[in-house]
Coordinates of C-alpha atoms and ligand atoms in Angstrom, one line a residue:
X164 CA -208.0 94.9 119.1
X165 CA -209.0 98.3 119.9
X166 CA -205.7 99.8 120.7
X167 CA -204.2 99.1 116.4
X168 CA -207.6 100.7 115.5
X169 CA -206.3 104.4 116.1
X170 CA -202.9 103.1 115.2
X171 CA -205.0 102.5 111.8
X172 CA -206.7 106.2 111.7
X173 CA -204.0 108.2 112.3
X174 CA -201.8 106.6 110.0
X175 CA -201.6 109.2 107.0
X176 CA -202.5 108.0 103.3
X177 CA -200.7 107.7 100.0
X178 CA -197.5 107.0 98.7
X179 CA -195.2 109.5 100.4
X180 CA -197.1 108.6 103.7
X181 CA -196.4 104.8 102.9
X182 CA -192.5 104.9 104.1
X183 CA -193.8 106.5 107.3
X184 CA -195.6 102.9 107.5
X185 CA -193.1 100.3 109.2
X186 CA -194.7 97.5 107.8
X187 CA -193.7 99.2 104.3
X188 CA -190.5 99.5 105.2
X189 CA -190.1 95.7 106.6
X190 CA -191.6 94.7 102.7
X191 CA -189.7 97.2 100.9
X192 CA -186.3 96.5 102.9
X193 CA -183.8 95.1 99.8
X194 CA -182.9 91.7 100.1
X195 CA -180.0 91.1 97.5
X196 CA -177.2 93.4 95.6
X197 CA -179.1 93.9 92.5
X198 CA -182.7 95.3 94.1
X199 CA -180.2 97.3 96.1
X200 CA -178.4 98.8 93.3
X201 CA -181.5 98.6 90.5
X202 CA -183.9 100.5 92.6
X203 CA -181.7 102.9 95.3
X204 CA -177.9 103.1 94.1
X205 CA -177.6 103.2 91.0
X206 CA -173.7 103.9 90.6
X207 CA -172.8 100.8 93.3
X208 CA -170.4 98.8 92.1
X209 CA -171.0 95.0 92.7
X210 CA -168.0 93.1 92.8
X211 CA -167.6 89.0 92.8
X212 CA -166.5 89.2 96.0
X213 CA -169.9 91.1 97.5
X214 CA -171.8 88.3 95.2
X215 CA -169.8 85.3 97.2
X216 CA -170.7 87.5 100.4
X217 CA -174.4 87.9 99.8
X218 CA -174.7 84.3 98.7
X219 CA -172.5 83.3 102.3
X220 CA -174.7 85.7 104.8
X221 CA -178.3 87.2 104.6
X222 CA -178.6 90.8 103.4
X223 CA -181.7 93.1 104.5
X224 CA -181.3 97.0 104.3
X225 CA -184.5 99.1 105.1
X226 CA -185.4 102.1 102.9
X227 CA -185.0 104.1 105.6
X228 CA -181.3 103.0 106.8
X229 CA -180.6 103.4 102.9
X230 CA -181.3 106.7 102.9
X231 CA -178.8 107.6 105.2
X232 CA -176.0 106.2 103.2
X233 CA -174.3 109.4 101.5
X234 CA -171.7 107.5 99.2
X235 CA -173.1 104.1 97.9
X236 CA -169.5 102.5 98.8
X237 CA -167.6 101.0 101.8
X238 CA -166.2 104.1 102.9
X239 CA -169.1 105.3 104.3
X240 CA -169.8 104.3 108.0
X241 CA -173.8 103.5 107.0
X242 CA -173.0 101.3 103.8
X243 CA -170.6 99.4 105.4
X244 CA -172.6 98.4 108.1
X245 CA -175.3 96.8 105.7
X246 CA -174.0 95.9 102.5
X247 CA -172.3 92.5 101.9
X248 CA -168.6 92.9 101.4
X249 CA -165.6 91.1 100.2
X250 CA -163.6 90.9 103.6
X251 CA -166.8 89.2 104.7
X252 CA -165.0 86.2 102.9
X253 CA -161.6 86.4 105.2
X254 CA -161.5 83.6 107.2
X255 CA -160.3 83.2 110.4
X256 CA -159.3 80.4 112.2
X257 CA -161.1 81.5 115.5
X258 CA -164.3 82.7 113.7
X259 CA -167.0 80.5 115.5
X260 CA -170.9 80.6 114.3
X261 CA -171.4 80.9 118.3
X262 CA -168.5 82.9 119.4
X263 CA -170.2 83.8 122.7
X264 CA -170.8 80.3 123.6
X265 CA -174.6 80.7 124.0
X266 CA -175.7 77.2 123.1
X267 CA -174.4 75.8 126.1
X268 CA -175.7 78.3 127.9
X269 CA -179.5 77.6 127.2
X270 CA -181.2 77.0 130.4
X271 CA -185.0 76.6 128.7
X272 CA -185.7 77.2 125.2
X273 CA -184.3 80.3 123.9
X274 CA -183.4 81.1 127.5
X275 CA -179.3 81.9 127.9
X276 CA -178.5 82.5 131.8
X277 CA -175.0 83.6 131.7
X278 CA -175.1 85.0 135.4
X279 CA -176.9 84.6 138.9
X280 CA -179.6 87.2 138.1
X281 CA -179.7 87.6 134.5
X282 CA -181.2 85.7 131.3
X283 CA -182.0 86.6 127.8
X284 CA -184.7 85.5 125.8
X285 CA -183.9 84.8 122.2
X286 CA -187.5 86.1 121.1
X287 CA -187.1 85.9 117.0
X288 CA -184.5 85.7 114.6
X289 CA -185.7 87.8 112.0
X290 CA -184.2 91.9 112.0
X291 CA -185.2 95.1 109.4
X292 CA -181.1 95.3 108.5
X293 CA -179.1 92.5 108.6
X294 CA -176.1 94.0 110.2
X295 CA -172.4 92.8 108.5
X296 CA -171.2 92.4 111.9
X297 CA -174.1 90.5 113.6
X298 CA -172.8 88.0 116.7
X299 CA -176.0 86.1 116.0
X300 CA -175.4 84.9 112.2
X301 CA -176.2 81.4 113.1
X302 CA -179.9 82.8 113.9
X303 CA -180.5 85.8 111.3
X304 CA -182.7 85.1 108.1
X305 CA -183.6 81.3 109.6
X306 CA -186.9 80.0 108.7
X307 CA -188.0 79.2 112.9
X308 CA -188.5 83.0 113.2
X309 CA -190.7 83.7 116.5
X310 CA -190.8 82.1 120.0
X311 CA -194.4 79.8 119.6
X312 CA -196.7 80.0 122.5
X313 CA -195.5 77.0 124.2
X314 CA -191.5 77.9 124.2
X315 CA -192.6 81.2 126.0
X316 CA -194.6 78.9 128.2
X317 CA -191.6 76.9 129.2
X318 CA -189.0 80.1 129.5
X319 CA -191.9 81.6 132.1
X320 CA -191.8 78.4 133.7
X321 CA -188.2 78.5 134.0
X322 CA -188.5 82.5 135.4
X323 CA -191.3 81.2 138.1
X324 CA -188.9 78.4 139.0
X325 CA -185.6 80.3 139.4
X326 CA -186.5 83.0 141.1
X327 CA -183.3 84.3 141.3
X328 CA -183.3 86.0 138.1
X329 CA -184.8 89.0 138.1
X330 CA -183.3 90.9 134.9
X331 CA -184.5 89.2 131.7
X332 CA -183.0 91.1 128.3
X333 CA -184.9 89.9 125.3
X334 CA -183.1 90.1 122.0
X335 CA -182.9 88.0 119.1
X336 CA -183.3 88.8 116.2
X337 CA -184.8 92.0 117.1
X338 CA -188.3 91.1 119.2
X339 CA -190.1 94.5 117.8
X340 CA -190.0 92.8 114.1
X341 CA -193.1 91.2 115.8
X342 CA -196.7 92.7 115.4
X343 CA -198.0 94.4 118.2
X344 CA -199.8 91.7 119.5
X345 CA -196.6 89.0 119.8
X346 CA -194.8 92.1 121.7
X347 CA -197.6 92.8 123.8
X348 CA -197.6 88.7 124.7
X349 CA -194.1 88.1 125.6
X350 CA -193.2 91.7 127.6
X351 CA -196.9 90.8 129.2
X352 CA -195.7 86.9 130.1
X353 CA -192.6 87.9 131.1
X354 CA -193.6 91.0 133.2
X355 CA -196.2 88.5 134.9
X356 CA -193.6 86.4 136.6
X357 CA -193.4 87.7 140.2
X358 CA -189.6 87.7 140.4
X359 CA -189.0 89.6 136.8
X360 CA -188.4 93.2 137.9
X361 CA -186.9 94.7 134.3
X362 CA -187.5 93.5 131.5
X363 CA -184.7 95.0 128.7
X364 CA -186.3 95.5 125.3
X365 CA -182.8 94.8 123.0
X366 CA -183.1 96.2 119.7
X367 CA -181.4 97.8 116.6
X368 CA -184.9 99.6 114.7
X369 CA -184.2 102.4 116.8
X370 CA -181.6 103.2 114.0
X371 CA -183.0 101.1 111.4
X372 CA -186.5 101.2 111.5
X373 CA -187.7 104.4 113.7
X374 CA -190.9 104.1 112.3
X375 CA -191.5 101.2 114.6
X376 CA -191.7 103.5 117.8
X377 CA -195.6 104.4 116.8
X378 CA -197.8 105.3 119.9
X379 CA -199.4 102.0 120.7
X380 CA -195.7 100.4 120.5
X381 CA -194.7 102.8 122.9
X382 CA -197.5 102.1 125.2
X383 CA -196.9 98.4 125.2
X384 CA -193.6 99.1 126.2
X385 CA -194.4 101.7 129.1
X386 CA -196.6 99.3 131.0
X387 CA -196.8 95.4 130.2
X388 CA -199.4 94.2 132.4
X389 CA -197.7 92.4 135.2
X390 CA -200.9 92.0 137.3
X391 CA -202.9 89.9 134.8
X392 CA -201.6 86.5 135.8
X393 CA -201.9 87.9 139.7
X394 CA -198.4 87.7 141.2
X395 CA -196.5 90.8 142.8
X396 CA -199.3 92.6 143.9
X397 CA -201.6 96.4 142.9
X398 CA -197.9 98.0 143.7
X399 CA -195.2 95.8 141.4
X400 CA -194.4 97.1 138.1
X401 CA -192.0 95.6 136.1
X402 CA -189.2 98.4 134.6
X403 CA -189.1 98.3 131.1
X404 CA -185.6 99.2 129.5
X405 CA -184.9 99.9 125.9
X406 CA -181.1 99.0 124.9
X407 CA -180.7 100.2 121.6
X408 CA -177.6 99.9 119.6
X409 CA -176.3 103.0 117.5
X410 CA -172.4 102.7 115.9
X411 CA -172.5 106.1 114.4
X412 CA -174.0 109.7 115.0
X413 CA -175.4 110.0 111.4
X414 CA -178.0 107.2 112.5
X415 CA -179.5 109.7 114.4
X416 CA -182.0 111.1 112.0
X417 CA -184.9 112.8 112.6
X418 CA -187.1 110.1 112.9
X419 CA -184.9 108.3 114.8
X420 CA -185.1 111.5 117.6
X421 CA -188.8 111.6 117.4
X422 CA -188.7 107.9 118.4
X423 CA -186.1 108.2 121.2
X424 CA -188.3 111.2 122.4
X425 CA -191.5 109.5 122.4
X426 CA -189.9 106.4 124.2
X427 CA -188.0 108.7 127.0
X428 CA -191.6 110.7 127.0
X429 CA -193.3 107.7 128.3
X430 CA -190.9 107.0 130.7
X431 CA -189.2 104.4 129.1
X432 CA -185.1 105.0 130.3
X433 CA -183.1 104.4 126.5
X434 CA -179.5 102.8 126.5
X435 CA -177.1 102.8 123.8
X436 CA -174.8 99.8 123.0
X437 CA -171.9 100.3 120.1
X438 CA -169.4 98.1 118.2
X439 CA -166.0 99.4 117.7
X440 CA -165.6 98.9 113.8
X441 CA -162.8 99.4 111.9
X442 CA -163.6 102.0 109.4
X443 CA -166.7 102.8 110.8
X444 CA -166.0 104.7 114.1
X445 CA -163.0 103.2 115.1
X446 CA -161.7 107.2 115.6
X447 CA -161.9 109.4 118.4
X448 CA -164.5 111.8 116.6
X449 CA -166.6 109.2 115.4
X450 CA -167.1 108.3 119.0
X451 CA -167.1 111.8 120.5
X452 CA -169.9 112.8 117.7
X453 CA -172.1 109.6 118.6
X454 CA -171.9 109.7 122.2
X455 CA -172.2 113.5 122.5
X456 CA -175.3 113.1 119.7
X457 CA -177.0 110.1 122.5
X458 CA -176.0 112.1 125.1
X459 CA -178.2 115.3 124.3
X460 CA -180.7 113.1 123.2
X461 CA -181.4 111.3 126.7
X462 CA -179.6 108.3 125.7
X463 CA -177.6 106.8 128.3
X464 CA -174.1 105.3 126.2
X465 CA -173.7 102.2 128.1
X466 CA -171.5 99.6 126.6
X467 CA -168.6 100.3 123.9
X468 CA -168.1 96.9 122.1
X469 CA -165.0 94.9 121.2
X470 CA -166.2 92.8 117.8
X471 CA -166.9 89.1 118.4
X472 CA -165.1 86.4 116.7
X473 CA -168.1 85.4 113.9
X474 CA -168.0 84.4 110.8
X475 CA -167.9 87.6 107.9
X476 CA -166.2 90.2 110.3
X477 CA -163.0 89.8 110.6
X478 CA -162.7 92.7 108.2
X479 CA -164.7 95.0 110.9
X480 CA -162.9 94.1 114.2
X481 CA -160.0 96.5 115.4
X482 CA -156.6 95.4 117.5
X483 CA -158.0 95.2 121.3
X484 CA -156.0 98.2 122.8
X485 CA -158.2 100.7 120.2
X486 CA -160.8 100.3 122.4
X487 CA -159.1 101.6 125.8
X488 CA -157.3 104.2 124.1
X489 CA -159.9 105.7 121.9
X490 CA -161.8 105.9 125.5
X491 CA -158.6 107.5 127.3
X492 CA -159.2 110.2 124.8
X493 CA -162.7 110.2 125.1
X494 CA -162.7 111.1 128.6
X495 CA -161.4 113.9 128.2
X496 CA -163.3 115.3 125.9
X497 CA -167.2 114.2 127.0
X498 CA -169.4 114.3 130.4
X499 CA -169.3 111.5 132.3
X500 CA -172.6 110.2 131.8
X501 CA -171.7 109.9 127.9
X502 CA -169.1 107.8 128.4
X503 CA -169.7 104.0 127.6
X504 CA -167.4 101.1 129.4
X505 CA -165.5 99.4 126.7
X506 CA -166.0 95.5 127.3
X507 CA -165.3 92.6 125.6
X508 CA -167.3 89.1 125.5
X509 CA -164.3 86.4 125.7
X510 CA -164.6 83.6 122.8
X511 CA -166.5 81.0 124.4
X512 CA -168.9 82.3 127.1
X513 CA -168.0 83.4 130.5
X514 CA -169.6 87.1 130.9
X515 CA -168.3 90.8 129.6
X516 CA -165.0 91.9 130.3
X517 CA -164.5 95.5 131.2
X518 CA -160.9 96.7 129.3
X519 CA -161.0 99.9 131.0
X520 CA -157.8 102.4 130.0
X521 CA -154.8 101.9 131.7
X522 CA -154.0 105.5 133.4
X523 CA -151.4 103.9 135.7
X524 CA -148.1 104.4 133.9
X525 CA -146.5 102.6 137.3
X526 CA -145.9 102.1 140.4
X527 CA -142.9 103.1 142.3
X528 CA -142.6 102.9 146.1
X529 CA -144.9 104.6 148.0
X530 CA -146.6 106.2 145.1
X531 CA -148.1 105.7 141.7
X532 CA -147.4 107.3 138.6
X533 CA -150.7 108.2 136.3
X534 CA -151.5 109.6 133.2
X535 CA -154.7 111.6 132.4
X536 CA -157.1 111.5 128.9
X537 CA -154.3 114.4 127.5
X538 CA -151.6 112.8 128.2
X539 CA -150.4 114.9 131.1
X540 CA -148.6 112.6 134.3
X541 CA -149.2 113.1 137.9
X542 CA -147.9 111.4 141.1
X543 CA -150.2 110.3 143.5
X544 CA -148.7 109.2 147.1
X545 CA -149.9 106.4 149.4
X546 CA -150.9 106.7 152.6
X547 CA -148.4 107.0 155.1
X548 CA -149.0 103.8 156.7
X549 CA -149.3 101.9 153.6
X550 CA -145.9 102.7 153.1
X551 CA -144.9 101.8 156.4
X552 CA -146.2 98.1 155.6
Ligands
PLP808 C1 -174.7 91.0 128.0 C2 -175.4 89.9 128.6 C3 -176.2 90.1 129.7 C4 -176.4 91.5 130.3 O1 -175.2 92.0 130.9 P1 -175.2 93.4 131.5 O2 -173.7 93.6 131.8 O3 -176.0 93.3 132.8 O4 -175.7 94.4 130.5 C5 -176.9 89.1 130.3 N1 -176.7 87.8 129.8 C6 -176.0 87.5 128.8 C7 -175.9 86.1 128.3 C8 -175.3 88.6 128.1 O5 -174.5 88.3 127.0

């Protein structure tokens, strides 16, 4: 295909250019404790309780996420996110292999509808990092990795035949894992239903693997060809989203920025989605310094996450008033437009749940009493005739 041939030129020779290369990086990524520690860390410590960990869920950490690990130990907010760990072997009672209740949910194959105008595509189960708090661990590192030809014919069918959705996330796994070609296929499928408008790109490379975001991904992304099977007509685009997900500002490297740029470049609006984990960013600085970070970069912090109920991250999850209050503080220290909405996905299905924080401190007659991101109270009267009644 033409468009990989200058993907091909420009792509800069010998070994130092190599990790540049995201295919490298997908082949080098370390898949157990011992590559990890024999060929990157050599002072980790491997405990039996990582070993029972590793053997329990699937481990992948790219070279590149490596290298942003500063301590090789669970203190720091990149290891723990990618190295198997002992409190992966807590078990809980409501742990559930599909806490979100997607199975039910499956409208075609690998097609969830969870509301009137909205469906995600479940385009792959293969990711660069295997993260310790994944939702998805009945999917990650299983053999049935990418949608065939013929599920993505039956999802489309599905799309043509409910019209009504016209917001299709696709997510996985992580769909840009996929060669060029396979990307090119599904956004072009999708984006050739009439009645698909946007079509959000869900993925974590953006912090694991930058060196995915090459020019002729980038231009895949900008403009899937939404005429080719004729609907919508010469003026129809489909919008293109990318919802990345970032859980701390040091996974904003350079590469990573170069990526976001190119992305936001092309016209391509970039989203941020974080977890609230417990020793990871589960402070009011950790948060400030990510959002802030996303912020000046063009990327709009959209969802703050409360941790789902799966198996391994019991460990990782905070008490569910962290959330609220961590953004009660945050509100008062960052812009508007860098604040996320804290929600929570209820065990079992049923669609987010927004927790916001609770500023009203109460409610007395004929007035309210409310409390501000400091801490400071004001009283805020009702209008005279609502008192009345
Ligand atoms: C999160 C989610 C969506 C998208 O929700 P938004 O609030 O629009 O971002 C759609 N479908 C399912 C099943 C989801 O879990």
């Amino acid at each position: 295909m033409t468009n990989l041939t200058d993907e091909k030129v420009a792509r800069p020779r010998g070994a130092a250019a190599a990790r540049t290369d995201w295919r490298w990086q997908l082949r080098r990524a370390w898949r157990s404790l011992d590559a990890l520690r024999a060929e990157r860390f050599p002072q980790m410590e491997i405990t039996d309780g990582m070993r029972e960990a590793e053997r329990r869920f699937p481990m992948a950490v790219t070279p590149h996420y490596a290298s942003l690990v500063r301590r090789p130990d669970f203190s720091d907010p990149i290891f723990a996110q990618c190295v198997p760990s002992p409190g992966e072997l807590v078990s809980a009672p409501w742990a559930s292999r599909d806490p979100l209740g997607e199975e039910p949910a499956l409208v075609a194959p690998r097609l969830i509808r969870r509301y009137p105008d909205r469906a995600v595509l479940l385009a792959d189960s293969i990711c660069a990092c295997y993260c310790r708090h994944c939702f998805r661990k009945r999917l990650s590192g299983s053999p049935d990795a990418a949608v065939s030809p013929d599920e993505l014919a039956a999802a489309t069918r599905w799309l043509r035949d409910n019209p009504e959705v016209s917001d299709v996330l696709v997510s996985g796994g992580d769909v840009l894992c996929l060669p060029d070609g396979r990307v090119r296929e599904i956004l072009d499928a999708l984006a050739a239903v009439p009645s698909v408008r946007v079509v959000r790109v869900c993925t974590r490379l953006l912090a694991t693997l930058p060196q995915r975001f090459t020019a002729a991904l980038v231009r895949i992304l900008a403009a899937p060809a939404r005429s080719r099977s004729g609907g919508g007509g010469a003026a129809a685009t489909t919008a293109v989203y990318v919802m990345a997900h970032f859980n701390h500002a040091r996974e904003l490297s350079p590469e990573t920025l170069e990526a976001v740029r190119r992305l936001v470049d092309a016209g391509i609006p970039v989203c941020s989605q974080t977890v609230l984990l417990r020793g990871v960013n589960d402070d009011a600085d950790s948060l400030e310094g990510l959002f802030r970070a996303l912020y000046h970069a063009r990327v709009r912090p959209y969802y703050l996450f409360q941790a789902d109920l799966a198996p391994g991250t019991e460990h990782l999850r905070t008490p569910l008033a962290t959330g609220p209050a961590l953004m009660r503080e945050l509100r008062a220290r960052l812009s508007g437009p860098a604040l996320p909405n804290f929600c929570l996905d209820p065990p079992g299905g049923g669609g987010k749940i927004e927790l916001a924080p609770d500023s009203v401190v109460e409610r007395r007659a004929g007035a309210t009493l409310l409390r501000n991101g400091r801490g400071e109270e004001f009283l805020y009267p009702d209008p005279v005739e609502a008192r009345d009644g």
